[in-house]
């Protein structure tokens, strides 16, 4: 399936919901304020089947302690609603929070999936963290590696996979009925776009990925992975529409050229600090949400490469 064919399939899905030929998925968001992350449970009301997108494992960096408060909220919701989880999806290997995917998989079942380009991320960060040969760089930590054009099912509702690189090489968007889960490709219209200066990031690719997503119909519900409150906004918000993104996104609205965006994004990224959880997050997330193997004392350790980033 070509990239254009994949996008046409996603457009057809949205239109089918708008025209009442396809059920709209039910979307329940869980916002984790410590990391500004939105996790989603997407379900088909008729079948009770569900997918979980971009989960959070609580990590207290000063102490190195972990907990599952955020993940347990999701477990409780899924059980209360009597849902059956088929998929646990990551839009990319996050640099700002640890994934709770293995814990959710243990509690709720489902297959863990991410974009195939996770192998590129594993290769880059495997070197940065000086991982030995025991760290597999083939994506085998995940149950399935997804490619552009793959179609999964959430009950009777199709989920079309779009490869949208730029923020990282592995970013994926998931179109479920009329709902688009776009990860870190873009934020709320008043906040703009994601950074593109991580290893393997590319502002030009990000622009093209967002422009591809913006070809989805106006009524597409757009669900974002993060919100940081734009200036003069008092509340966190993580849902918008593609019409709002296309016409009002402060970085990427219609009329913004690729060169202008790349210049803006490059200058802006040069002023940003690294995310405070990037070092623990990447080490865990490139392993599918698992800690590095325990050492001889039975404890897992996370590395801090000095002057490497």
CSV table of C-alpha atoms in Angstrom, one decimal:
chain,number,residue,atom,x,y,z
A,1,UNK,CA,0.0,0.0,0.0
A,2,UNK,CA,1.4,3.4,-1.0
A,3,UNK,CA,1.5,6.4,1.4
A,4,UNK,CA,-1.3,8.1,-0.7
A,5,UNK,CA,-3.4,4.9,-0.6
A,6,UNK,CA,-2.9,4.7,3.2
A,7,UNK,CA,-4.1,8.3,3.7
A,8,UNK,CA,-7.1,7.7,1.4
A,9,UNK,CA,-8.0,4.8,3.6
A,10,UNK,CA,-7.8,6.9,6.7
A,11,UNK,CA,-9.9,9.7,5.0
A,12,UNK,CA,-12.5,7.1,4.1
A,13,UNK,CA,-12.7,5.9,7.7
A,14,UNK,CA,-13.4,9.4,9.0
A,15,UNK,CA,-16.0,10.1,6.3
A,16,UNK,CA,-17.7,6.8,7.0
A,17,UNK,CA,-18.2,7.8,10.6
A,18,UNK,CA,-19.4,11.3,9.6
A,19,UNK,CA,-21.9,9.7,7.2
A,20,UNK,CA,-23.0,7.2,9.9
A,21,UNK,CA,-21.8,4.2,7.9
A,22,UNK,CA,-19.3,3.3,10.6
A,23,UNK,CA,-19.5,3.6,14.4
A,24,UNK,CA,-17.4,6.2,16.1
A,25,UNK,CA,-15.0,4.8,18.7
A,26,UNK,CA,-15.5,5.7,22.3
A,27,UNK,CA,-12.4,7.6,23.6
A,28,UNK,CA,-11.6,8.0,27.3
A,29,UNK,CA,-8.6,10.2,28.2
A,30,UNK,CA,-6.4,10.0,31.3
A,31,UNK,CA,-4.2,13.1,31.8
A,32,UNK,CA,-1.0,12.6,33.8
A,33,UNK,CA,-0.1,16.1,34.9
A,34,UNK,CA,3.4,15.3,36.2
A,35,UNK,CA,4.5,14.5,32.7
A,36,UNK,CA,1.7,16.4,30.8
A,37,UNK,CA,0.8,13.2,29.0
A,38,UNK,CA,-2.6,12.1,27.7
A,39,UNK,CA,-3.2,8.3,27.7
A,40,UNK,CA,-6.2,7.0,25.8
A,41,UNK,CA,-8.5,4.0,26.0
A,42,UNK,CA,-10.2,3.7,22.6
A,43,UNK,CA,-13.1,1.2,22.4
A,44,UNK,CA,-15.8,-0.1,20.3
A,45,UNK,CA,-19.0,0.0,22.3
A,46,UNK,CA,-20.7,-2.7,20.3
A,47,UNK,CA,-18.0,-5.4,20.9
A,48,UNK,CA,-16.3,-4.2,24.1
A,49,UNK,CA,-12.9,-4.4,22.4
A,50,UNK,CA,-10.3,-1.7,23.2
A,51,UNK,CA,-6.8,-0.4,22.5
A,52,UNK,CA,-4.7,1.6,24.9
A,53,UNK,CA,-2.4,4.4,23.5
A,54,UNK,CA,0.6,5.9,25.2
A,55,UNK,CA,0.5,4.8,28.8
A,56,UNK,CA,2.5,6.2,31.7
A,57,UNK,CA,4.6,4.5,34.4
A,58,UNK,CA,5.1,6.8,37.4
A,59,UNK,CA,8.8,7.5,38.0
A,60,UNK,CA,10.1,9.7,40.8
A,61,UNK,CA,13.6,10.7,39.5
A,62,UNK,CA,15.2,12.0,42.8
A,63,UNK,CA,14.6,8.7,44.5
A,64,UNK,CA,14.5,6.3,41.6
A,65,UNK,CA,11.2,4.9,42.8
A,66,UNK,CA,8.4,3.7,40.5
A,67,UNK,CA,4.7,3.2,41.0
A,68,UNK,CA,1.6,2.4,39.0
A,69,UNK,CA,-0.9,5.0,40.1
A,70,UNK,CA,-1.6,6.2,36.6
A,71,UNK,CA,-1.7,2.8,35.1
A,72,UNK,CA,-4.0,1.5,37.8
A,73,UNK,CA,-6.5,4.1,36.9
A,74,UNK,CA,-6.6,2.6,33.4
A,75,UNK,CA,-6.8,-0.9,34.7
A,76,UNK,CA,-9.8,0.1,36.9
A,77,UNK,CA,-11.6,1.8,34.0
A,78,UNK,CA,-11.1,-1.1,31.6
A,79,UNK,CA,-12.4,-3.6,34.3
A,80,UNK,CA,-15.3,-1.4,35.3
A,81,UNK,CA,-16.4,-1.0,31.6
A,82,UNK,CA,-15.8,-4.8,31.0
A,83,UNK,CA,-13.6,-4.1,28.1
A,84,UNK,CA,-11.2,-6.5,26.4
A,85,UNK,CA,-7.9,-5.0,25.4
A,86,UNK,CA,-6.5,-6.2,22.1
A,87,UNK,CA,-3.7,-3.6,21.6
A,88,UNK,CA,-1.4,-1.6,23.7
A,89,UNK,CA,0.1,1.0,21.3
A,90,UNK,CA,2.9,3.5,21.5
A,91,UNK,CA,3.0,6.4,19.1
A,92,UNK,CA,6.9,6.5,19.5
A,93,UNK,CA,9.6,5.9,22.1
A,94,UNK,CA,8.8,8.8,24.4
A,95,UNK,CA,11.5,11.0,25.9
A,96,UNK,CA,9.3,12.5,28.6
A,97,UNK,CA,7.7,9.6,30.4
A,98,UNK,CA,8.2,5.9,31.0
A,99,UNK,CA,5.8,3.5,29.4
A,100,UNK,CA,3.6,1.2,31.6
A,101,UNK,CA,2.9,-1.1,28.7
A,102,UNK,CA,4.3,-4.3,30.3
A,103,UNK,CA,2.3,-3.8,33.5
A,104,UNK,CA,-0.9,-3.1,31.5
A,105,UNK,CA,-0.3,-6.2,29.4
A,106,UNK,CA,0.2,-8.3,32.5
A,107,UNK,CA,-3.1,-7.0,34.0
A,108,UNK,CA,-5.2,-6.7,30.9
A,109,UNK,CA,-3.7,-8.6,28.0
A,110,UNK,CA,-3.3,-7.3,24.5
A,111,UNK,CA,-0.4,-7.1,22.1
A,112,UNK,CA,2.3,-4.4,22.4
A,113,UNK,CA,3.0,-2.5,19.1
A,114,UNK,CA,5.1,0.4,17.9
A,115,UNK,CA,6.4,1.6,14.6
A,116,UNK,CA,9.1,-0.4,12.8
A,117,UNK,CA,11.5,2.4,12.9
A,118,UNK,CA,12.0,1.8,16.7
A,119,UNK,CA,15.0,-0.3,15.5
A,120,UNK,CA,16.6,3.0,14.3
A,121,UNK,CA,16.0,4.5,17.8
A,122,UNK,CA,17.4,1.4,19.4
A,123,UNK,CA,20.5,1.6,17.2
A,124,UNK,CA,21.1,5.3,18.0
A,125,UNK,CA,20.5,5.1,21.8
A,126,UNK,CA,22.1,1.7,22.1
A,127,UNK,CA,25.3,3.5,21.3
A,128,UNK,CA,24.6,6.5,23.4
A,129,UNK,CA,24.0,4.3,26.5
A,130,UNK,CA,26.8,2.0,25.5
A,131,UNK,CA,24.5,-1.0,25.7
A,132,UNK,CA,26.2,-4.4,25.2
A,133,UNK,CA,25.3,-7.1,22.7
A,134,UNK,CA,22.7,-8.4,25.0
A,135,UNK,CA,20.5,-5.5,24.1
A,136,UNK,CA,18.6,-6.5,21.0
A,137,UNK,CA,18.2,-3.7,18.4
A,138,UNK,CA,15.7,-5.6,16.3
A,139,UNK,CA,12.4,-4.5,18.0
A,140,UNK,CA,11.9,-7.9,19.5
A,141,UNK,CA,10.8,-6.3,22.8
A,142,UNK,CA,7.5,-5.6,21.1
A,143,UNK,CA,4.9,-8.0,19.9
A,144,UNK,CA,4.4,-6.3,16.6
A,145,UNK,CA,6.3,-3.6,14.6
A,146,UNK,CA,3.9,-1.5,12.5
A,147,UNK,CA,4.4,0.0,9.1
A,148,UNK,CA,2.6,2.7,7.2
A,149,UNK,CA,-0.6,1.2,5.8
A,150,UNK,CA,-1.1,-1.5,8.4
A,151,UNK,CA,-4.7,-1.9,9.5
A,152,UNK,CA,-5.6,-3.2,12.9
A,153,UNK,CA,-9.1,-3.6,14.3
A,154,UNK,CA,-10.6,-2.2,17.5
A,155,UNK,CA,-13.6,-4.5,17.6
A,156,UNK,CA,-15.4,-3.7,14.3
A,157,UNK,CA,-13.7,-0.3,13.9
A,158,UNK,CA,-10.6,-0.2,11.6
A,159,UNK,CA,-7.4,1.4,12.9
A,160,UNK,CA,-5.2,2.7,10.1
A,161,UNK,CA,-1.5,3.2,10.8
A,162,UNK,CA,0.3,6.2,9.4
A,163,UNK,CA,4.1,6.7,9.6
A,164,UNK,CA,4.7,10.4,10.6
A,165,UNK,CA,8.4,10.9,11.2
A,166,UNK,CA,10.1,14.2,12.2
A,167,UNK,CA,9.8,14.4,16.0
A,168,UNK,CA,11.6,11.1,16.0
A,169,UNK,CA,12.2,8.6,13.1
A,170,UNK,CA,9.6,6.2,14.6
A,171,UNK,CA,6.5,8.3,15.1
A,172,UNK,CA,3.2,6.8,14.2
A,173,UNK,CA,-0.3,8.2,14.1
A,174,UNK,CA,-3.3,5.9,14.6
A,175,UNK,CA,-6.6,6.7,12.8
A,176,UNK,CA,-9.5,4.9,14.5
A,177,UNK,CA,-12.8,5.6,12.8
A,178,UNK,CA,-13.0,9.4,13.0
A,179,UNK,CA,-10.4,9.8,15.7
A,180,UNK,CA,-6.7,10.6,15.0
A,181,UNK,CA,-4.1,9.9,17.7
A,182,UNK,CA,-1.2,11.9,16.5
A,183,UNK,CA,1.4,11.5,19.2
A,184,UNK,CA,3.9,14.4,19.3
A,185,UNK,CA,3.6,15.5,15.7
A,186,UNK,CA,1.6,18.6,16.8
A,187,UNK,CA,0.0,20.1,19.9
A,188,UNK,CA,-3.1,22.2,20.5
A,189,UNK,CA,-3.5,24.9,17.9
A,190,UNK,CA,-2.5,27.6,20.4
A,191,UNK,CA,0.7,25.7,21.3
A,192,UNK,CA,2.0,24.6,17.9
A,193,UNK,CA,4.3,21.7,17.1
A,194,UNK,CA,6.7,19.3,18.7
A,195,UNK,CA,10.5,19.7,18.8
A,196,UNK,CA,12.6,18.0,16.2
A,197,UNK,CA,16.1,18.1,17.6
A,198,UNK,CA,16.4,14.7,19.3
A,199,UNK,CA,18.8,12.2,17.6
A,200,UNK,CA,17.1,11.2,14.3
A,201,UNK,CA,14.7,14.1,14.4
A,202,UNK,CA,14.1,16.3,11.3
A,203,UNK,CA,12.0,19.5,11.2
A,204,UNK,CA,11.5,19.2,7.4
A,205,UNK,CA,10.1,15.7,7.8
A,206,UNK,CA,7.9,16.8,10.7
A,207,UNK,CA,6.4,19.6,8.5
A,208,UNK,CA,5.6,17.0,5.8
A,209,UNK,CA,4.1,14.6,8.2
A,210,UNK,CA,1.9,17.2,9.7
A,211,UNK,CA,0.8,18.4,6.2
A,212,UNK,CA,-0.1,14.8,5.5
A,213,UNK,CA,-2.2,14.5,8.6
A,214,UNK,CA,-3.9,17.8,7.8
A,215,UNK,CA,-5.4,16.2,4.7
A,216,UNK,CA,-7.7,14.3,6.9
A,217,UNK,CA,-11.3,15.7,6.9
A,218,UNK,CA,-12.2,18.8,8.9
A,219,UNK,CA,-14.3,16.8,11.4
A,220,UNK,CA,-11.6,14.4,12.3
A,221,UNK,CA,-11.3,14.4,16.1
A,222,UNK,CA,-7.6,15.0,16.9
A,223,UNK,CA,-6.2,13.6,20.2
A,224,UNK,CA,-2.8,14.8,21.3
A,225,UNK,CA,-0.2,13.1,23.5
A,226,UNK,CA,0.7,16.2,25.5
A,227,UNK,CA,-0.5,19.6,26.6
A,228,UNK,CA,1.5,22.2,28.4
A,229,UNK,CA,-1.1,25.1,28.6
A,230,UNK,CA,-0.4,27.8,26.0
A,231,UNK,CA,0.1,31.4,27.3
A,232,UNK,CA,-3.1,32.9,28.6
A,233,UNK,CA,-4.8,29.5,28.8
A,234,UNK,CA,-5.7,28.2,32.3
A,235,UNK,CA,-6.8,24.6,31.6
A,236,UNK,CA,-5.1,21.6,30.1
A,237,UNK,CA,-6.7,20.5,26.8
A,238,UNK,CA,-5.8,17.5,24.6
A,239,UNK,CA,-8.6,17.2,22.0
A,240,UNK,CA,-9.3,19.4,19.0
A,241,UNK,CA,-10.3,19.0,15.3
A,242,UNK,CA,-8.3,18.8,12.1
A,243,UNK,CA,-10.1,22.0,10.9
A,244,UNK,CA,-8.8,23.8,14.0
A,245,UNK,CA,-5.3,22.5,13.5
A,246,UNK,CA,-5.2,23.4,9.8
A,247,UNK,CA,-6.6,26.9,10.2
A,248,UNK,CA,-5.3,28.0,13.6
A,249,UNK,CA,-2.1,26.1,14.5
A,250,UNK,CA,0.3,28.8,15.5
A,251,UNK,CA,3.3,27.0,13.9
A,252,UNK,CA,1.7,25.1,11.0
A,253,UNK,CA,-1.5,26.8,9.9
A,254,UNK,CA,-2.3,27.0,6.2
A,255,UNK,CA,0.1,29.4,4.5
A,256,UNK,CA,3.2,28.5,6.6
A,257,UNK,CA,5.9,27.3,4.2
A,258,UNK,CA,8.2,24.4,4.8
A,259,UNK,CA,11.3,26.6,4.9
A,260,UNK,CA,9.6,29.1,7.3
A,261,UNK,CA,8.6,26.3,9.6
A,262,UNK,CA,12.1,24.7,9.5
A,263,UNK,CA,13.7,28.0,10.3
A,264,UNK,CA,11.3,28.7,13.2
A,265,UNK,CA,11.5,25.1,14.6
A,266,UNK,CA,15.4,25.0,14.4
A,267,UNK,CA,15.7,28.4,16.2
A,268,UNK,CA,13.2,27.4,18.8
A,269,UNK,CA,14.7,24.0,19.5
A,270,UNK,CA,18.1,25.6,20.1
A,271,UNK,CA,16.6,27.3,23.2
A,272,UNK,CA,15.0,24.3,24.7
A,273,UNK,CA,16.3,22.2,27.6
A,274,UNK,CA,16.3,18.4,27.3
A,275,UNK,CA,13.2,16.8,28.9
A,276,UNK,CA,13.9,16.1,32.5
A,277,UNK,CA,13.1,12.4,32.1
A,278,UNK,CA,14.7,11.8,28.7
A,279,UNK,CA,17.6,9.6,30.1
A,280,UNK,CA,15.5,7.2,32.1
A,281,UNK,CA,12.6,7.3,29.6
A,282,UNK,CA,14.5,6.3,26.5
A,283,UNK,CA,16.4,3.5,28.3
A,284,UNK,CA,13.0,2.0,29.4
A,285,UNK,CA,10.9,2.8,26.3
A,286,UNK,CA,13.4,1.4,23.8
A,287,UNK,CA,13.0,-1.9,25.7
A,288,UNK,CA,9.2,-1.8,25.4
A,289,UNK,CA,8.7,-0.4,28.9
A,290,UNK,CA,11.1,-2.8,30.7
A,291,UNK,CA,13.9,-1.7,32.9
A,292,UNK,CA,17.5,-2.8,32.0
A,293,UNK,CA,18.3,-6.3,33.2
A,294,UNK,CA,19.1,-6.5,37.0
A,295,UNK,CA,22.8,-6.6,37.8
A,296,UNK,CA,24.4,-9.1,40.2
A,297,UNK,CA,22.8,-7.5,43.3
A,298,UNK,CA,19.3,-7.9,41.7
A,299,UNK,CA,18.8,-4.2,41.1
A,300,UNK,CA,18.3,-2.5,37.7
A,301,UNK,CA,20.3,0.6,37.0
A,302,UNK,CA,19.7,3.5,34.7
A,303,UNK,CA,22.7,5.2,33.1
A,304,UNK,CA,23.6,8.9,32.8
A,305,UNK,CA,26.0,9.4,29.9
A,306,UNK,CA,28.0,12.4,30.7
A,307,UNK,CA,28.4,15.1,28.0
A,308,UNK,CA,26.9,12.7,25.4
A,309,UNK,CA,23.8,14.7,24.5
